[in-house]
PDB file of C-alpha atoms in Angstrom:
ATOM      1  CA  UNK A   1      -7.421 -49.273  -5.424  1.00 72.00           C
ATOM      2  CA  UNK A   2      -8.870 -48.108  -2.032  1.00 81.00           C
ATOM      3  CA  UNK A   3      -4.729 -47.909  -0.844  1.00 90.00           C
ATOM      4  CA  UNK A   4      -4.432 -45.484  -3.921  1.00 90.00           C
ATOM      5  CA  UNK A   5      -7.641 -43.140  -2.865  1.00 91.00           C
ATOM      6  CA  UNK A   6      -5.833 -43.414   1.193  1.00 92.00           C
ATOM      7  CA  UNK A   7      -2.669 -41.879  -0.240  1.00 92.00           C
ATOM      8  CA  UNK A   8      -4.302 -39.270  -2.196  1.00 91.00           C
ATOM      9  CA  UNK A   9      -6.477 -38.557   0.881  1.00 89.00           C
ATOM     10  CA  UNK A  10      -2.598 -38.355   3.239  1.00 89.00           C
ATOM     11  CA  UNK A  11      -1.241 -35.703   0.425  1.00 90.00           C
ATOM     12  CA  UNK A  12      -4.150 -33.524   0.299  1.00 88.00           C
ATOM     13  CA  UNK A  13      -3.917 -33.750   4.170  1.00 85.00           C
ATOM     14  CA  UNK A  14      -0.074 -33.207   4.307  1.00 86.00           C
ATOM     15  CA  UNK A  15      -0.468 -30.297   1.727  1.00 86.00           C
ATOM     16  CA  UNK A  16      -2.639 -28.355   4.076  1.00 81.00           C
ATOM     17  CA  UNK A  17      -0.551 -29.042   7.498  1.00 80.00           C
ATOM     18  CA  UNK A  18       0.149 -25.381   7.418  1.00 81.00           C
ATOM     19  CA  UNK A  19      -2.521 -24.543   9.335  1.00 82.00           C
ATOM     20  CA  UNK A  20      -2.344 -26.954  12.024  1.00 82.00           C
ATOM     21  CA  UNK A  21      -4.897 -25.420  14.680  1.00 87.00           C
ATOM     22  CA  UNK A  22      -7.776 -22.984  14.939  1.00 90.00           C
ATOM     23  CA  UNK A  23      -5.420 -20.309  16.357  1.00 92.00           C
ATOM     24  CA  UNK A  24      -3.281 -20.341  13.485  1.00 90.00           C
ATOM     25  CA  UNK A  25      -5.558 -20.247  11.131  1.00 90.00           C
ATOM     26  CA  UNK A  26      -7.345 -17.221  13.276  1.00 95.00           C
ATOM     27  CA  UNK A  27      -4.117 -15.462  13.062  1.00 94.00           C
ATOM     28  CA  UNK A  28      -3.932 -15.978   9.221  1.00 95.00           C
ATOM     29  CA  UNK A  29      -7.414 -14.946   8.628  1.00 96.00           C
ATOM     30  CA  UNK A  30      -6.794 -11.625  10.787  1.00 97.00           C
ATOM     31  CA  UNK A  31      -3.391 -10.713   9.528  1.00 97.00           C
ATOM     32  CA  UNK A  32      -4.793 -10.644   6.344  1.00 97.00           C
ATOM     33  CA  UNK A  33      -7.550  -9.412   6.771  1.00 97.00           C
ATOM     34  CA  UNK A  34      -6.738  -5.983   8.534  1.00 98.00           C
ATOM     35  CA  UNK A  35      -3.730  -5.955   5.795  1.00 98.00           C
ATOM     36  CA  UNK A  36      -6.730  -6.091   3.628  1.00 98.00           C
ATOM     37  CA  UNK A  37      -9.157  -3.890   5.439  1.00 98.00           C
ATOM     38  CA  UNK A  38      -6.326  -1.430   5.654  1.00 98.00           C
ATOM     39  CA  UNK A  39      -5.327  -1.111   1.903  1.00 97.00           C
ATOM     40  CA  UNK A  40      -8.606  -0.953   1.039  1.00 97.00           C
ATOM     41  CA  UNK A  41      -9.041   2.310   2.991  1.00 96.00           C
ATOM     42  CA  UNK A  42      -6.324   3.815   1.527  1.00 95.00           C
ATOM     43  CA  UNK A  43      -7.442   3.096  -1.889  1.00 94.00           C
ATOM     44  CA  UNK A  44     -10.733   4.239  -1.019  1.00 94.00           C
ATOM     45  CA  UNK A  45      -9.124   7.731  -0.598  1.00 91.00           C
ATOM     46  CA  UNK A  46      -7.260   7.605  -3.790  1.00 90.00           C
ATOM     47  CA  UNK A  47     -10.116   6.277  -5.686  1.00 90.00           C
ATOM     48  CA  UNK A  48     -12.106   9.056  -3.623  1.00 89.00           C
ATOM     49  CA  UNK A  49      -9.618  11.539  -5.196  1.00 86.00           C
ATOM     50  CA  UNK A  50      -9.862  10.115  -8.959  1.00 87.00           C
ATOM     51  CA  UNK A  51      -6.439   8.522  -9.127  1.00 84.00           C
ATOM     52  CA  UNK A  52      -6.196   5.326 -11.080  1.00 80.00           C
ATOM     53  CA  UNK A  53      -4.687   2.663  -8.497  1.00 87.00           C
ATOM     54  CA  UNK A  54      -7.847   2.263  -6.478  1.00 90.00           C
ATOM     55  CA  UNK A  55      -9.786   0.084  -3.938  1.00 95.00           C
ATOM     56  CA  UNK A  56      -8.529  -3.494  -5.503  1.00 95.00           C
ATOM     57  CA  UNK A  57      -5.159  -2.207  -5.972  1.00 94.00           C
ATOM     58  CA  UNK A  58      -4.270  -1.271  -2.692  1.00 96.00           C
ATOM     59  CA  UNK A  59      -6.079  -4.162  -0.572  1.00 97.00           C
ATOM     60  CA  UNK A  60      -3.816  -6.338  -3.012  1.00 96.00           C
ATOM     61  CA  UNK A  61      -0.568  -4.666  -2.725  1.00 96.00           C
ATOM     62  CA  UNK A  62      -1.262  -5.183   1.153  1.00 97.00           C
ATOM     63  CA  UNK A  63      -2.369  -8.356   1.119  1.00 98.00           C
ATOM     64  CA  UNK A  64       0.253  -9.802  -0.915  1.00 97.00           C
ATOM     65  CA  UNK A  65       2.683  -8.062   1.412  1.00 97.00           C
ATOM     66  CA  UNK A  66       1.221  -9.724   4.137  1.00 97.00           C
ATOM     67  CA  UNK A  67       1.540 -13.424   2.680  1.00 96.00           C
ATOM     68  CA  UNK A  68       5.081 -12.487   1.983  1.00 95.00           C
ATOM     69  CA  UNK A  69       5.793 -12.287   5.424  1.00 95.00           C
ATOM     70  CA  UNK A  70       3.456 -14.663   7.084  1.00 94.00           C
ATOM     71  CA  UNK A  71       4.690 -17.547   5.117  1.00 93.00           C
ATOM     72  CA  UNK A  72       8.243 -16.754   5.370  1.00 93.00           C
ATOM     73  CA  UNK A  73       7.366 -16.839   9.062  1.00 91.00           C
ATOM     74  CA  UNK A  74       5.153 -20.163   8.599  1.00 89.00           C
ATOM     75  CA  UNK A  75       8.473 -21.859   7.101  1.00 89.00           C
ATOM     76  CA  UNK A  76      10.334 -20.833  10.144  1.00 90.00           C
ATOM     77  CA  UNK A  77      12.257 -18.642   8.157  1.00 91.00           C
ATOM     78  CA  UNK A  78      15.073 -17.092  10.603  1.00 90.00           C
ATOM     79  CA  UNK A  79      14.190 -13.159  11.553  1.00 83.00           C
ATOM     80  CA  UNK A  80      17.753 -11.605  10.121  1.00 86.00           C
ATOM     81  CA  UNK A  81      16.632 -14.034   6.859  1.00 90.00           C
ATOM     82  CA  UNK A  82      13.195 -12.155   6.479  1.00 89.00           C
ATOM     83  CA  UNK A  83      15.046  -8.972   6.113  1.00 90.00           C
ATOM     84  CA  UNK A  84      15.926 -10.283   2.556  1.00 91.00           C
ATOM     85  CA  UNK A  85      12.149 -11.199   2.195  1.00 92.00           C
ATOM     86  CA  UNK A  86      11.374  -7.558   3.199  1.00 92.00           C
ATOM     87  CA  UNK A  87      13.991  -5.950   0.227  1.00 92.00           C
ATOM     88  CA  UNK A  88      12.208  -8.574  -2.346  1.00 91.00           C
ATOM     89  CA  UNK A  89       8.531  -6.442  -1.505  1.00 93.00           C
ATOM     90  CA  UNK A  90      10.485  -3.341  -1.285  1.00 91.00           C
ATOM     91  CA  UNK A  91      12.140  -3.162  -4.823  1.00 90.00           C
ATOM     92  CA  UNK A  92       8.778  -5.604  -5.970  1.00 90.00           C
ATOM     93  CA  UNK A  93       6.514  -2.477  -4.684  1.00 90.00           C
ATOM     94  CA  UNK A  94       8.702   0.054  -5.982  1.00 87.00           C
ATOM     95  CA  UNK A  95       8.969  -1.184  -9.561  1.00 86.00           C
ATOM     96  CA  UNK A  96       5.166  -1.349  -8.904  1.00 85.00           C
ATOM     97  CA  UNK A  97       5.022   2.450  -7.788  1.00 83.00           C
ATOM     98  CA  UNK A  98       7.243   3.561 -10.541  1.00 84.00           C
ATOM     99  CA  UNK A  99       4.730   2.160 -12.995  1.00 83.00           C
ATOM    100  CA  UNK A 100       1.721   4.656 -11.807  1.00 82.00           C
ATOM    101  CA  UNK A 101       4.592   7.612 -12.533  1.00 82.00           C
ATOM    102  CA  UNK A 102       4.231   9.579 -15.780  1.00 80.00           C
ATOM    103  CA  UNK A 103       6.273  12.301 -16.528  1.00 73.00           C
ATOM    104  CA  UNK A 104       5.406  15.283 -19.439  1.00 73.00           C
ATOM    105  CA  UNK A 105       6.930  17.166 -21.651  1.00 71.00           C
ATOM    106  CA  UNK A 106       7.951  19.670 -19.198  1.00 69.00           C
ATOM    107  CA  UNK A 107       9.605  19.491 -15.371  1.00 69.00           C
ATOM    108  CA  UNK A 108       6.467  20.160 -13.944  1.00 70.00           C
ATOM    109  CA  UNK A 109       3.930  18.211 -15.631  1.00 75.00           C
ATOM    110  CA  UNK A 110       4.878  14.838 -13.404  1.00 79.00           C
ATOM    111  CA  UNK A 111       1.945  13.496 -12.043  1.00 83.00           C
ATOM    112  CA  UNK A 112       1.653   9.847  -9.946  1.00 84.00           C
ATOM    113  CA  UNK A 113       4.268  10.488  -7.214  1.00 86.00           C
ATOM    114  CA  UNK A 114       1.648  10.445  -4.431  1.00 88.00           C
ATOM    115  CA  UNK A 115       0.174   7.548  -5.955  1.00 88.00           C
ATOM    116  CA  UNK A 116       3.785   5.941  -6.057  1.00 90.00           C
ATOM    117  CA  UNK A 117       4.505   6.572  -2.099  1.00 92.00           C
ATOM    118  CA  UNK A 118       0.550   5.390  -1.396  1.00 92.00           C
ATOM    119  CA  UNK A 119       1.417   1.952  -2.840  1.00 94.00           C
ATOM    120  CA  UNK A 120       4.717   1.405  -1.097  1.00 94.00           C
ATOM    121  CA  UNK A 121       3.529   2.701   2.366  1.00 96.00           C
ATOM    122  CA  UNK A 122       0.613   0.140   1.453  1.00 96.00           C
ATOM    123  CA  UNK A 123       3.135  -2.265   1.041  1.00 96.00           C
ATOM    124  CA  UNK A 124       4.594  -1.188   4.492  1.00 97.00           C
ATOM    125  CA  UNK A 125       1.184  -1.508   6.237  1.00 97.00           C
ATOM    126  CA  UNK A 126       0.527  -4.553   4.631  1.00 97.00           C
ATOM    127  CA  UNK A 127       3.954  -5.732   6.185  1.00 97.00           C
ATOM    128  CA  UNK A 128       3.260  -5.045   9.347  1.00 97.00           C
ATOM    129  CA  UNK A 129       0.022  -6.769   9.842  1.00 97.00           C
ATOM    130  CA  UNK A 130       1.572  -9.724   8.430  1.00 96.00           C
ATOM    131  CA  UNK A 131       4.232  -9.597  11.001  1.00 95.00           C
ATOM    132  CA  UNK A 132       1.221  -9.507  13.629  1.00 96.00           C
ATOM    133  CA  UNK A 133       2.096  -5.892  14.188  1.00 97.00           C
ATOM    134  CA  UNK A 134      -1.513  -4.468  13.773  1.00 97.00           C
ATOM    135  CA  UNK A 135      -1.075  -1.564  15.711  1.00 97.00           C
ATOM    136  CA  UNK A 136       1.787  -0.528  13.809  1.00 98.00           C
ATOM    137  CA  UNK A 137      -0.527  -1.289  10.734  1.00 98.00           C
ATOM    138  CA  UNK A 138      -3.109   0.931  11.751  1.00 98.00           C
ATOM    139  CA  UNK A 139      -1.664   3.670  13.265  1.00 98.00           C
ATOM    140  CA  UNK A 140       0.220   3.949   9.523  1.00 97.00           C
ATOM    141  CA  UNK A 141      -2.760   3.956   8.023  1.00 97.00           C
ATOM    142  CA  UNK A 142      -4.381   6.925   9.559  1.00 96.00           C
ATOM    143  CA  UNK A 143      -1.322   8.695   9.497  1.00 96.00           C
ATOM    144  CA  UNK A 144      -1.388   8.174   5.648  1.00 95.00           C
ATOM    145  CA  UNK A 145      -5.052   9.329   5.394  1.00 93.00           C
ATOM    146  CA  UNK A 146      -4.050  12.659   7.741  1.00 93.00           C
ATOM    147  CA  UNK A 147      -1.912  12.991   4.787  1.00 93.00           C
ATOM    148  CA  UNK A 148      -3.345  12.465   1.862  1.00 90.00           C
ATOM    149  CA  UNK A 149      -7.013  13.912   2.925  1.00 87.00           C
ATOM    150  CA  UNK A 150      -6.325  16.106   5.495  1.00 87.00           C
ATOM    151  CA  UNK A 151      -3.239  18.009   4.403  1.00 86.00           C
ATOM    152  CA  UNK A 152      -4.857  18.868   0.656  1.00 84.00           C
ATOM    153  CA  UNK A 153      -7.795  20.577   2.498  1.00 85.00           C
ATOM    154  CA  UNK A 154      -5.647  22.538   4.480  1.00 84.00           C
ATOM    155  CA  UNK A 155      -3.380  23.765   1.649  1.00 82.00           C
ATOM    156  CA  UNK A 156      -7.098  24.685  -0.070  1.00 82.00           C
ATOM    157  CA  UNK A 157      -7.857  26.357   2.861  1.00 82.00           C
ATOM    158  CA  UNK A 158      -4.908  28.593   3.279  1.00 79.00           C
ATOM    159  CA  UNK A 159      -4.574  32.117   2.031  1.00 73.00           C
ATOM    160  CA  UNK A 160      -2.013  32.132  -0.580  1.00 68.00           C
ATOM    161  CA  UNK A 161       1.008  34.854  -0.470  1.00 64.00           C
ATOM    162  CA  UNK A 162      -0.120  37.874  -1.977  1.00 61.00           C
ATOM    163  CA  UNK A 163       3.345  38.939  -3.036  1.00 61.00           C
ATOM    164  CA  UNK A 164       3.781  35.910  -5.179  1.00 58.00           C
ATOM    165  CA  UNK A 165       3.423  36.353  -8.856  1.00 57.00           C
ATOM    166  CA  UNK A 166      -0.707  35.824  -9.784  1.00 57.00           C
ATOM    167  CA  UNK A 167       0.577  32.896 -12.650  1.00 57.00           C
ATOM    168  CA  UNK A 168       2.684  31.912  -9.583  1.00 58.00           C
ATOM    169  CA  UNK A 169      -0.693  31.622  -7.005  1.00 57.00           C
ATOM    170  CA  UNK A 170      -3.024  30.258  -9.806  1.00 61.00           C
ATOM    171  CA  UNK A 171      -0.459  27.339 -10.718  1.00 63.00           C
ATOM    172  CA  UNK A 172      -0.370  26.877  -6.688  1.00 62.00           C
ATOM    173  CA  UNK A 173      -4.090  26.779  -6.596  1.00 64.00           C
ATOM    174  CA  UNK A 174      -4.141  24.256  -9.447  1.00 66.00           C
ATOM    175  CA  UNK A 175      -1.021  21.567  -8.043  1.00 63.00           C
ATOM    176  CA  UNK A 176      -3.332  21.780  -4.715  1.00 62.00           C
ATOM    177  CA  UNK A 177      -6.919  20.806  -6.329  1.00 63.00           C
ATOM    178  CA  UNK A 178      -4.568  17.403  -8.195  1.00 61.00           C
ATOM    179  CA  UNK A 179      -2.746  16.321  -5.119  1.00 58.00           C
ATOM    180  CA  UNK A 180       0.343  18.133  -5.691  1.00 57.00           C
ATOM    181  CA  UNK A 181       2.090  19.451  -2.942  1.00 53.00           C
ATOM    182  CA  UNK A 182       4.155  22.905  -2.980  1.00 47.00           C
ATOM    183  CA  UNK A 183       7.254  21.607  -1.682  1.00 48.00           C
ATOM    184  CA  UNK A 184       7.709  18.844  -3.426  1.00 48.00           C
ATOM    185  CA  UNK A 185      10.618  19.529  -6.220  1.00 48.00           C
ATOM    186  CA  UNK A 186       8.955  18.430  -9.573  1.00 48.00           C
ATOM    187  CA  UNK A 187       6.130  21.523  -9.001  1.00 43.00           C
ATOM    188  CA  UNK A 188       8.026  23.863 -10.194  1.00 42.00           C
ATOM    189  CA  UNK A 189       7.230  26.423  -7.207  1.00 39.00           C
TER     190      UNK A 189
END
């Protein structure tokens, strides 16, 4: 019997060779974390700006991105192979995104695209810290909250065109307070 109880005790063991050193399993727990870390603050924003894919959403999308690509690496996976590993959270993340779109009656009443691109550049970021490209990771990230906070303020903050139409300027005024952008097609502007 005590044979039996040794060669569960080897399994277990084998099972979590993974992780064979402290370094590795530093570089796990960071990877992961600042894919977390970074979603989150993403989905802060969005939850910040009363969209529905929030906090948790975001710091999951990333995360799971991130264990995508850390174990393919982990398994030795070759680095022209991981390309396929990179289309898999691609399309995955952009059936995701496509979920958050909904789409009115009329041309312009579309509403989730930003909330669409926010989950697959998520995805992205979330890729790159798993690839131990943190940097990358973070300078992404602030680039994404440059524009999804600080564009909308500006576009508040500008004087609208006095020759356009006042339905025109009001529906302008409107897409800007949501999130909409004016040069994005589906606005109708």
């Amino acid at each position: 019997m005590d044979d039996w109880w040794t060669q569960i005790a080897q399994t277990v063991a084998a099972e979590f060779s993974d992780v064979p050193d402290a370094a590795q399993a530093t570089r796990i727990a960071v990877r992961l974390g600042v894919a977390a870390l970074l979603g989150g603050l993403l989905g802060w924003e969005r939850e910040h700006a009363g969209k529905a894919a929030g906090v948790r959403t975001h710091m999951l999308v990333a995360m799971g991105a991130a264990l995508f690509v850390l174990v393919a690496q982990q398994a030795g996976i070759s680095p022209a192979d991981n390309s396929r590993v990179l289309q898999g959270i691609i399309a995955g993340v952009g059936f995701l995104g496509a979920g958050t779109i909904l789409k009115g009656d009329a041309e312009s009443q579309v509403k989730g695209l930003t909330t669409a691109a926010g989950i697959w550049l998520t995805a992205a970021i979330g890729v790159a810290a798993g690839l131990g490209r943190e940097s990358t990771a973070i300078l992404g990230t602030l680039l994404a909250v440059v524009v999804l906070w600080v564009i909308p303020l500006a576009q508040r903050a500008a004087p609208t065109d006095p020759g356009q139409p006042a339905a025109r300027r009001k529906r302008l005024r409107r897409k800007t307070r949501a999130g909409l952008t004016a040069d994005t097609p589906q606005d109708g502007l």
